[in-house]
Coordinates of C-alpha atoms in Angstrom, one line a residue:
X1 CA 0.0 0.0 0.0
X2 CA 1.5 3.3 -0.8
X3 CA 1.5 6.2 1.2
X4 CA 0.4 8.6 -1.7
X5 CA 4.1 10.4 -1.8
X6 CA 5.4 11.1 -5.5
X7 CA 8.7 10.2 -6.6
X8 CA 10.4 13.1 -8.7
X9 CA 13.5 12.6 -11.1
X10 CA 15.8 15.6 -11.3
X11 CA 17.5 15.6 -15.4
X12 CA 21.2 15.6 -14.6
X13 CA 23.1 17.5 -17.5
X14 CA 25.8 14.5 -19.5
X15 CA 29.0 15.8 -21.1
X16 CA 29.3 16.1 -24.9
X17 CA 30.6 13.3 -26.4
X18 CA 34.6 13.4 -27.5
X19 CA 35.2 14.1 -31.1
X20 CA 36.5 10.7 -33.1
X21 CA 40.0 11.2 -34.2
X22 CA 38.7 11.7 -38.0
X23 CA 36.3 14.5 -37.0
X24 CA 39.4 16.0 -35.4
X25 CA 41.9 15.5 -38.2
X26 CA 38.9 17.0 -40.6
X27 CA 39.1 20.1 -38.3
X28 CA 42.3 20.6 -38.1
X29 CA 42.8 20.4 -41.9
X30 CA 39.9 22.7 -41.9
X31 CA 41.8 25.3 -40.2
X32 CA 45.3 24.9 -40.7
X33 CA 45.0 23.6 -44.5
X34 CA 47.2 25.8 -45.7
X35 CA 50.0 25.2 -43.0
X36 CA 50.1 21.9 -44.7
X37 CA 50.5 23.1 -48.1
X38 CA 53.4 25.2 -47.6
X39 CA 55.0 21.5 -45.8
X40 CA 54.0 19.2 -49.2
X41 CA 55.4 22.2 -51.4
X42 CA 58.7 22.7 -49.6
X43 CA 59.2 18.8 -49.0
X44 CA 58.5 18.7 -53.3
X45 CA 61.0 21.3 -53.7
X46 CA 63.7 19.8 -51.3
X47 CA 62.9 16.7 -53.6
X48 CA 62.9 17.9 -56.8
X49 CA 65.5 20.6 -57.3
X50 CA 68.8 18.4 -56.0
X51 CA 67.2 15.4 -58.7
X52 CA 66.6 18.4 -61.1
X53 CA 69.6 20.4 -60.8
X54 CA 71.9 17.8 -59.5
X55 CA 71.0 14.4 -60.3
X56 CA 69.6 15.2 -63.7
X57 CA 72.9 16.8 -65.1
X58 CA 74.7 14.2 -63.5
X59 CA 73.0 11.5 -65.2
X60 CA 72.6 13.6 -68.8
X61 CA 76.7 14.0 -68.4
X62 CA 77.3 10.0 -67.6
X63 CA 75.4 8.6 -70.5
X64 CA 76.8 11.4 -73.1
X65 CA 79.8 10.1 -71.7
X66 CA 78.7 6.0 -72.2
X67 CA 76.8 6.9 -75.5
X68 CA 79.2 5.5 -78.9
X69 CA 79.6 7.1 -82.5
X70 CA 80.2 4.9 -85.5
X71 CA 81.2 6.6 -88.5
X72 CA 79.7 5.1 -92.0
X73 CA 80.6 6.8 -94.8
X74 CA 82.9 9.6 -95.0
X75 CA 83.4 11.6 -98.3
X76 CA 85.9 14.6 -99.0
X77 CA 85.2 16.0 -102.4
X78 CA 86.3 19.5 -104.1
X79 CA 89.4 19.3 -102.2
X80 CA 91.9 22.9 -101.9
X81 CA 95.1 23.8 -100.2
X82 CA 92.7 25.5 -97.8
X83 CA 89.6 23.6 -97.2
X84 CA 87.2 20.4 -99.1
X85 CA 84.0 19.7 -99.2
X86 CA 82.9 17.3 -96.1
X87 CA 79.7 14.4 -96.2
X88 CA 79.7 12.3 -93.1
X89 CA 77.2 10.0 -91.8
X90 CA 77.0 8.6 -88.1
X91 CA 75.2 6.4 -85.9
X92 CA 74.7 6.7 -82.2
X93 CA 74.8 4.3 -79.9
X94 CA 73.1 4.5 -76.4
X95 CA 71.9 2.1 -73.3
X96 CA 70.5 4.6 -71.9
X97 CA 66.3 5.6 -71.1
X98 CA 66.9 8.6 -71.2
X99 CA 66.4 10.0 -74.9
X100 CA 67.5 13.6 -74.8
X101 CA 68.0 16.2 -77.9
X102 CA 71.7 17.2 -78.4
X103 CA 71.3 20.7 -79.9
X104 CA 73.4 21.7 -82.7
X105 CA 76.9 22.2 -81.7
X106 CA 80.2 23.3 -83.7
X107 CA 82.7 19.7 -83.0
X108 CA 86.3 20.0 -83.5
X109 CA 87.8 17.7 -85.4
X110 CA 91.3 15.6 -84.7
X111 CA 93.6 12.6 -84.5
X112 CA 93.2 11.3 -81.3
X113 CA 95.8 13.8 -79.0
X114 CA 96.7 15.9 -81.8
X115 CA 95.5 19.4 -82.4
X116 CA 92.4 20.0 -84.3
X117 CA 92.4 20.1 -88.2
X118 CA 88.9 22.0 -88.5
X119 CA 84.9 22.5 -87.3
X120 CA 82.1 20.6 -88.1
X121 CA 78.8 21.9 -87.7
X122 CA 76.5 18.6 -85.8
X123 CA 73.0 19.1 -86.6
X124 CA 70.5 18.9 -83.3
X125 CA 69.8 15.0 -82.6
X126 CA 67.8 13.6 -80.9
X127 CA 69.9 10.7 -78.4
X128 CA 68.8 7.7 -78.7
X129 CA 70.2 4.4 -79.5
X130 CA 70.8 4.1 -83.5
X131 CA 70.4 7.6 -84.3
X132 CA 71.6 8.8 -87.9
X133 CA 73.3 12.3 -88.3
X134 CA 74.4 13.5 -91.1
X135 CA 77.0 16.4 -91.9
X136 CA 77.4 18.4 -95.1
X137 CA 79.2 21.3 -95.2
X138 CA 82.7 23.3 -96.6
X139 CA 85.2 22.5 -94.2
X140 CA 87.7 25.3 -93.7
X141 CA 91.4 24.1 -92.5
X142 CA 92.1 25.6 -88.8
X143 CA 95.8 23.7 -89.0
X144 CA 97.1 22.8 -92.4
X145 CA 99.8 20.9 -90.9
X146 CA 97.3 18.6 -88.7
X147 CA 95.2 17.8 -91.5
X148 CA 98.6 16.7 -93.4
X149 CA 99.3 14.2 -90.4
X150 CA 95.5 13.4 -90.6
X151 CA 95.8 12.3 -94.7
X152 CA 99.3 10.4 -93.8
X153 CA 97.2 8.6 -90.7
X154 CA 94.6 7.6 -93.1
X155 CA 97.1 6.3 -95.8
X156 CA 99.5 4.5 -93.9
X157 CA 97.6 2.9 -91.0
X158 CA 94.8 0.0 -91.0
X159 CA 93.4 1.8 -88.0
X160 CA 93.1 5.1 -87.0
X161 CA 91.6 7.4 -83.7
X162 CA 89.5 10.1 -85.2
X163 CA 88.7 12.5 -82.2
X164 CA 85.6 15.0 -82.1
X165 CA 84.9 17.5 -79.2
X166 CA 82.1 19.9 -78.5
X167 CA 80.4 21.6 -75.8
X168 CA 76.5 21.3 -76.8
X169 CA 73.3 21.5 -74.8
X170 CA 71.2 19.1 -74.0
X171 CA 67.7 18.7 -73.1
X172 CA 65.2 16.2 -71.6
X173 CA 61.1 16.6 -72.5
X174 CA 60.6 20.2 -70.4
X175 CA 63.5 19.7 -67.8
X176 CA 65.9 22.5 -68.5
X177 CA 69.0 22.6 -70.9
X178 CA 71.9 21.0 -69.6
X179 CA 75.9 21.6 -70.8
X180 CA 77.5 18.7 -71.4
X181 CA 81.1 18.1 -73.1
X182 CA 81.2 16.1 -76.2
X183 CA 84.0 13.7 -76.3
X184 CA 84.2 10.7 -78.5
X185 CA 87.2 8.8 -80.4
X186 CA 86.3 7.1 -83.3
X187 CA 88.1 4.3 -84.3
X188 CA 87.7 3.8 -88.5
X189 CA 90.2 1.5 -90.7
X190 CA 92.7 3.3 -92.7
X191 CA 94.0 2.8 -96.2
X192 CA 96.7 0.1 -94.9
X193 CA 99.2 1.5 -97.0
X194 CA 97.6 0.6 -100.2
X195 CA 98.2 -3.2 -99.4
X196 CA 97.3 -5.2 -102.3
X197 CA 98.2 -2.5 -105.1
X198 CA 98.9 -3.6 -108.3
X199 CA 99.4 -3.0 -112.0
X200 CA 96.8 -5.6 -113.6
X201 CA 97.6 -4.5 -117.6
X202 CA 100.5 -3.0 -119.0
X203 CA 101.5 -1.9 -122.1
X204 CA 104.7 -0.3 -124.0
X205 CA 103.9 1.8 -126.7
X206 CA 105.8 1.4 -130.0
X207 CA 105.1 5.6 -130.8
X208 CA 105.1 8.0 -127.6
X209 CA 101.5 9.1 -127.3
X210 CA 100.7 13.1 -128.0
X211 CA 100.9 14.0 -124.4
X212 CA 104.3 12.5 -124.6
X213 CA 103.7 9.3 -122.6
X214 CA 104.7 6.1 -123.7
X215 CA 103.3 3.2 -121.2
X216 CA 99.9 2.6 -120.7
X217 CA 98.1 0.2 -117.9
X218 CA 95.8 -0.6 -115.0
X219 CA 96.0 -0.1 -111.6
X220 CA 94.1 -1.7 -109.1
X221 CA 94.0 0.0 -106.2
X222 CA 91.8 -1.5 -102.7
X223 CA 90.3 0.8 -100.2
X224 CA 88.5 -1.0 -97.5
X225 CA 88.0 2.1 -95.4
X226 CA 83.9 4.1 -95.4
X227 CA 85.8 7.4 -96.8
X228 CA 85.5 8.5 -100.7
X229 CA 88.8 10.3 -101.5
X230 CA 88.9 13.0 -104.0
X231 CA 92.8 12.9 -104.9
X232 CA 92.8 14.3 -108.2
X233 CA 95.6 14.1 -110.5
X234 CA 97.8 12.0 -109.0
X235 CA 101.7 11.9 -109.8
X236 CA 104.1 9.0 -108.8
X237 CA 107.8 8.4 -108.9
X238 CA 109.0 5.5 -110.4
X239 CA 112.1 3.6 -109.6
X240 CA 114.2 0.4 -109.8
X241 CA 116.8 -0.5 -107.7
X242 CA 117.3 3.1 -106.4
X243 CA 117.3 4.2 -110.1
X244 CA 114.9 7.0 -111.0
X245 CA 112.9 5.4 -114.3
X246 CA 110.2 7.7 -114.9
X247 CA 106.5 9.1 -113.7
X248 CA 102.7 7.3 -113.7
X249 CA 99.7 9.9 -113.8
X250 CA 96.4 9.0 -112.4
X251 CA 94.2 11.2 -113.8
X252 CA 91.1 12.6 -111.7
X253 CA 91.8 9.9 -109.2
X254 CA 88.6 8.8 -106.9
X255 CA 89.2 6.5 -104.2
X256 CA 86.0 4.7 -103.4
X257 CA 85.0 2.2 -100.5
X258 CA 86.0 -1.0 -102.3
X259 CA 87.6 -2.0 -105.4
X260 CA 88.9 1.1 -107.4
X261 CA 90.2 0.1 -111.1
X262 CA 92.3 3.0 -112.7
X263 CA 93.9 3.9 -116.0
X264 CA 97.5 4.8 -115.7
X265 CA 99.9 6.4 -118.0
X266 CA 103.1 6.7 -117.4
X267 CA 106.7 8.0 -118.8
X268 CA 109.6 5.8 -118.7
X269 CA 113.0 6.0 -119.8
X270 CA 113.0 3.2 -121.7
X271 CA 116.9 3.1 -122.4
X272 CA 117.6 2.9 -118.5
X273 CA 115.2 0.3 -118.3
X274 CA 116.7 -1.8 -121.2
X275 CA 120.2 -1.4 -119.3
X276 CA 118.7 -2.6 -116.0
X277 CA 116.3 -5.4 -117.1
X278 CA 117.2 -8.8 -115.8
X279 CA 117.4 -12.1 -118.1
X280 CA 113.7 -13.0 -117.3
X281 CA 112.5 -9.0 -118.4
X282 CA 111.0 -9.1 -114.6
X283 CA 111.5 -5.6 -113.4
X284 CA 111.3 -4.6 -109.6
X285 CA 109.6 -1.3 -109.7
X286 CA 109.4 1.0 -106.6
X287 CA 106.6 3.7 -106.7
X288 CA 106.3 6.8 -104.5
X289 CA 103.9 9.6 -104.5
X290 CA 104.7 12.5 -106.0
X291 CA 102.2 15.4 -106.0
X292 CA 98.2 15.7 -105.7
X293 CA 96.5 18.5 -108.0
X294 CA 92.9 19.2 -108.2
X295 CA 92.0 21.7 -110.6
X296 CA 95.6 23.0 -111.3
X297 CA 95.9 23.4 -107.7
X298 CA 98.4 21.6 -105.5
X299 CA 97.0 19.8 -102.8
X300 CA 100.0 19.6 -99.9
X301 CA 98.5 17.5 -97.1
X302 CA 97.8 14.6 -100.2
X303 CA 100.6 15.0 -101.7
X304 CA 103.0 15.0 -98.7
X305 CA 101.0 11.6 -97.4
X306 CA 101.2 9.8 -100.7
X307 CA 105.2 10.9 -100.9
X308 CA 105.2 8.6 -97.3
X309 CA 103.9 5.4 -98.4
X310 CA 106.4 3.7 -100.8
X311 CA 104.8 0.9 -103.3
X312 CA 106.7 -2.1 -104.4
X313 CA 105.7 -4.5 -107.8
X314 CA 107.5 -6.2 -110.5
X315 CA 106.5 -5.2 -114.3
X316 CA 107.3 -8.2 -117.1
X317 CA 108.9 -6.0 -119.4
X318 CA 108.6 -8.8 -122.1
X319 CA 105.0 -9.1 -122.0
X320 CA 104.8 -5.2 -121.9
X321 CA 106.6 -4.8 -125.1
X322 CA 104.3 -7.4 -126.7
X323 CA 101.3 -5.8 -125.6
X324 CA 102.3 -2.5 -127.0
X325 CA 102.4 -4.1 -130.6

């Protein structure tokens, strides 16, 4: 039984409820958003501009420096005491991921440790593995002398360095230019001497001819180098046993890659000969440059390289004279 007394509840004020740790991370981004930018921006930038101004150089320079040239073809046409006329083709070679543009840069031109005989002019590129570039151009002679030792390099060796050097700039996508130095030996096969020369016809003539010359024949001369050579009229010294005999002209001579078969004329004193000729008519003949002209002009570096490589064959007088009848 109650005792008619009412029971009264009194509403006791609770605490908010904490925040969860998103709501509070939401907040604080909220407020202090930019704070954070400023952080990811400068951490980008302490990032970024060592790998773009450090590392990316760094790595441009090192595989400019692991990259390869390969010369293909090499022509020197119009030739002068001064200068000649220069068409070069080379391929690069590259490992690298990187492919970068080389801009057009002016390369000089050398034996390996020797000074420079002139400028190129390398057309932009872009660097990547198998890459063609091409050169065209007048080449003015910086060092007259060098080139000389360049012609007798190419003559007389079966190997030779070629150097090239430039300072281009170099670029990759929208990163921004980088200098690098240029600075590759290329190793291409030389003329060997002119091993494996040899007079493949030959003729006496009964009557001197109207320019006064009174041999005729073939030569066969091998060039297994990629350079065209642009000798033109070519001059040689002939000899036997010490015993100046005579001259051969090679007229508007053209030294191709390959196999080069050339008419030859020659002047002989045929009275020495007769004195000197052995009882088999086999006659050791020695043969040395003697001058290089190209449109009446005297062409010293040639002419100085052919004048170093001496030639050796034996002519059969006997079958000469009957060939001439």
């Amino acid at each position: 039984m109650t005792d008619g007394k009412t029971t009264e509840f009194s509403q006791m004020d609770l605490p908010a409820p904490k925040p969860s740790v998103g709501a509070r991370i939401k907040a604080h981004l909220k407020k202090w958003w930019w704070v954070h930018v400023i952080i990811i921006v400068v951490v980008v930038l302490v990032v970024a501009l060592p790998v773009i101004y450090v590392g990316y150089p760094k790595i441009a320079r090192n595989d400019v420096n692991k990259s390869t040239l390969n010369v293909t073809s090499m022509a020197i046409t119009d030739p002068s005491p001064g200068s000649f006329h220069l068409k070069q083709t080379q391929v690069i070679g590259s490992s690298s991921a990187f492919k970068p543009t080389i801009f057009g840069f002016s390369a000089a031109v050398s034996l390996l440790g020797a000074v420079p005989w002139g400028n190129a002019q390398v057309p932009d590129v872009k660097a990547e593995d198998g890459a063609v570039v091409h050169i065209e151009e007048q080449i003015k002679l910086s060092n007259e002398t060098a080139f000389g030792d360049f012609a007798k390099a190419v003559l007389l060796n079966e190997e030779f360095d070629m150097n090239i050097y430039g300072e281009p700039k170099l670029q990759e996508g929208a990163l921004p230019k980088v200098d690098v130095t240029y600075n590759k030996t290329v190793t291409i096969k030389g003329l060997n001497k002119l091993n494996g020369f040899d007079i493949t016809d030959f003729k006496i003539l009964t009557k001197d001819a109207a320019d006064g010359t009174n041999t005729e024949g073939t030569v066969y001369i091998p060039n297994p180098t990629v350079m065209a050579l642009t000798l033109g009229n070519v001059t040689m010294d002939l000899s036997s046993n010490g015993t100046h005999i005579g001259q051969a002209f090679l007229d508007d001579l053209i030294l191709n890659p390959g196999n080069n078969t050339v008419p030859m004329r020659s002047t002989v004193n045929k009275l020495k000969v007769i004195t000197m000729l052995p009882s088999n008519s086999m006659l050791p003949v020695d043969i040395r440059g003697n001058s290089s002209v190209y449109h009446g002009r005297d062409l010293p570096y040639f002419s100085e390289a052919l004048a170093a490589n001496e030639l050796r064959t034996t002519l059969d007088v006997g079958k000469g004279l009957m060939n001439g009848m």
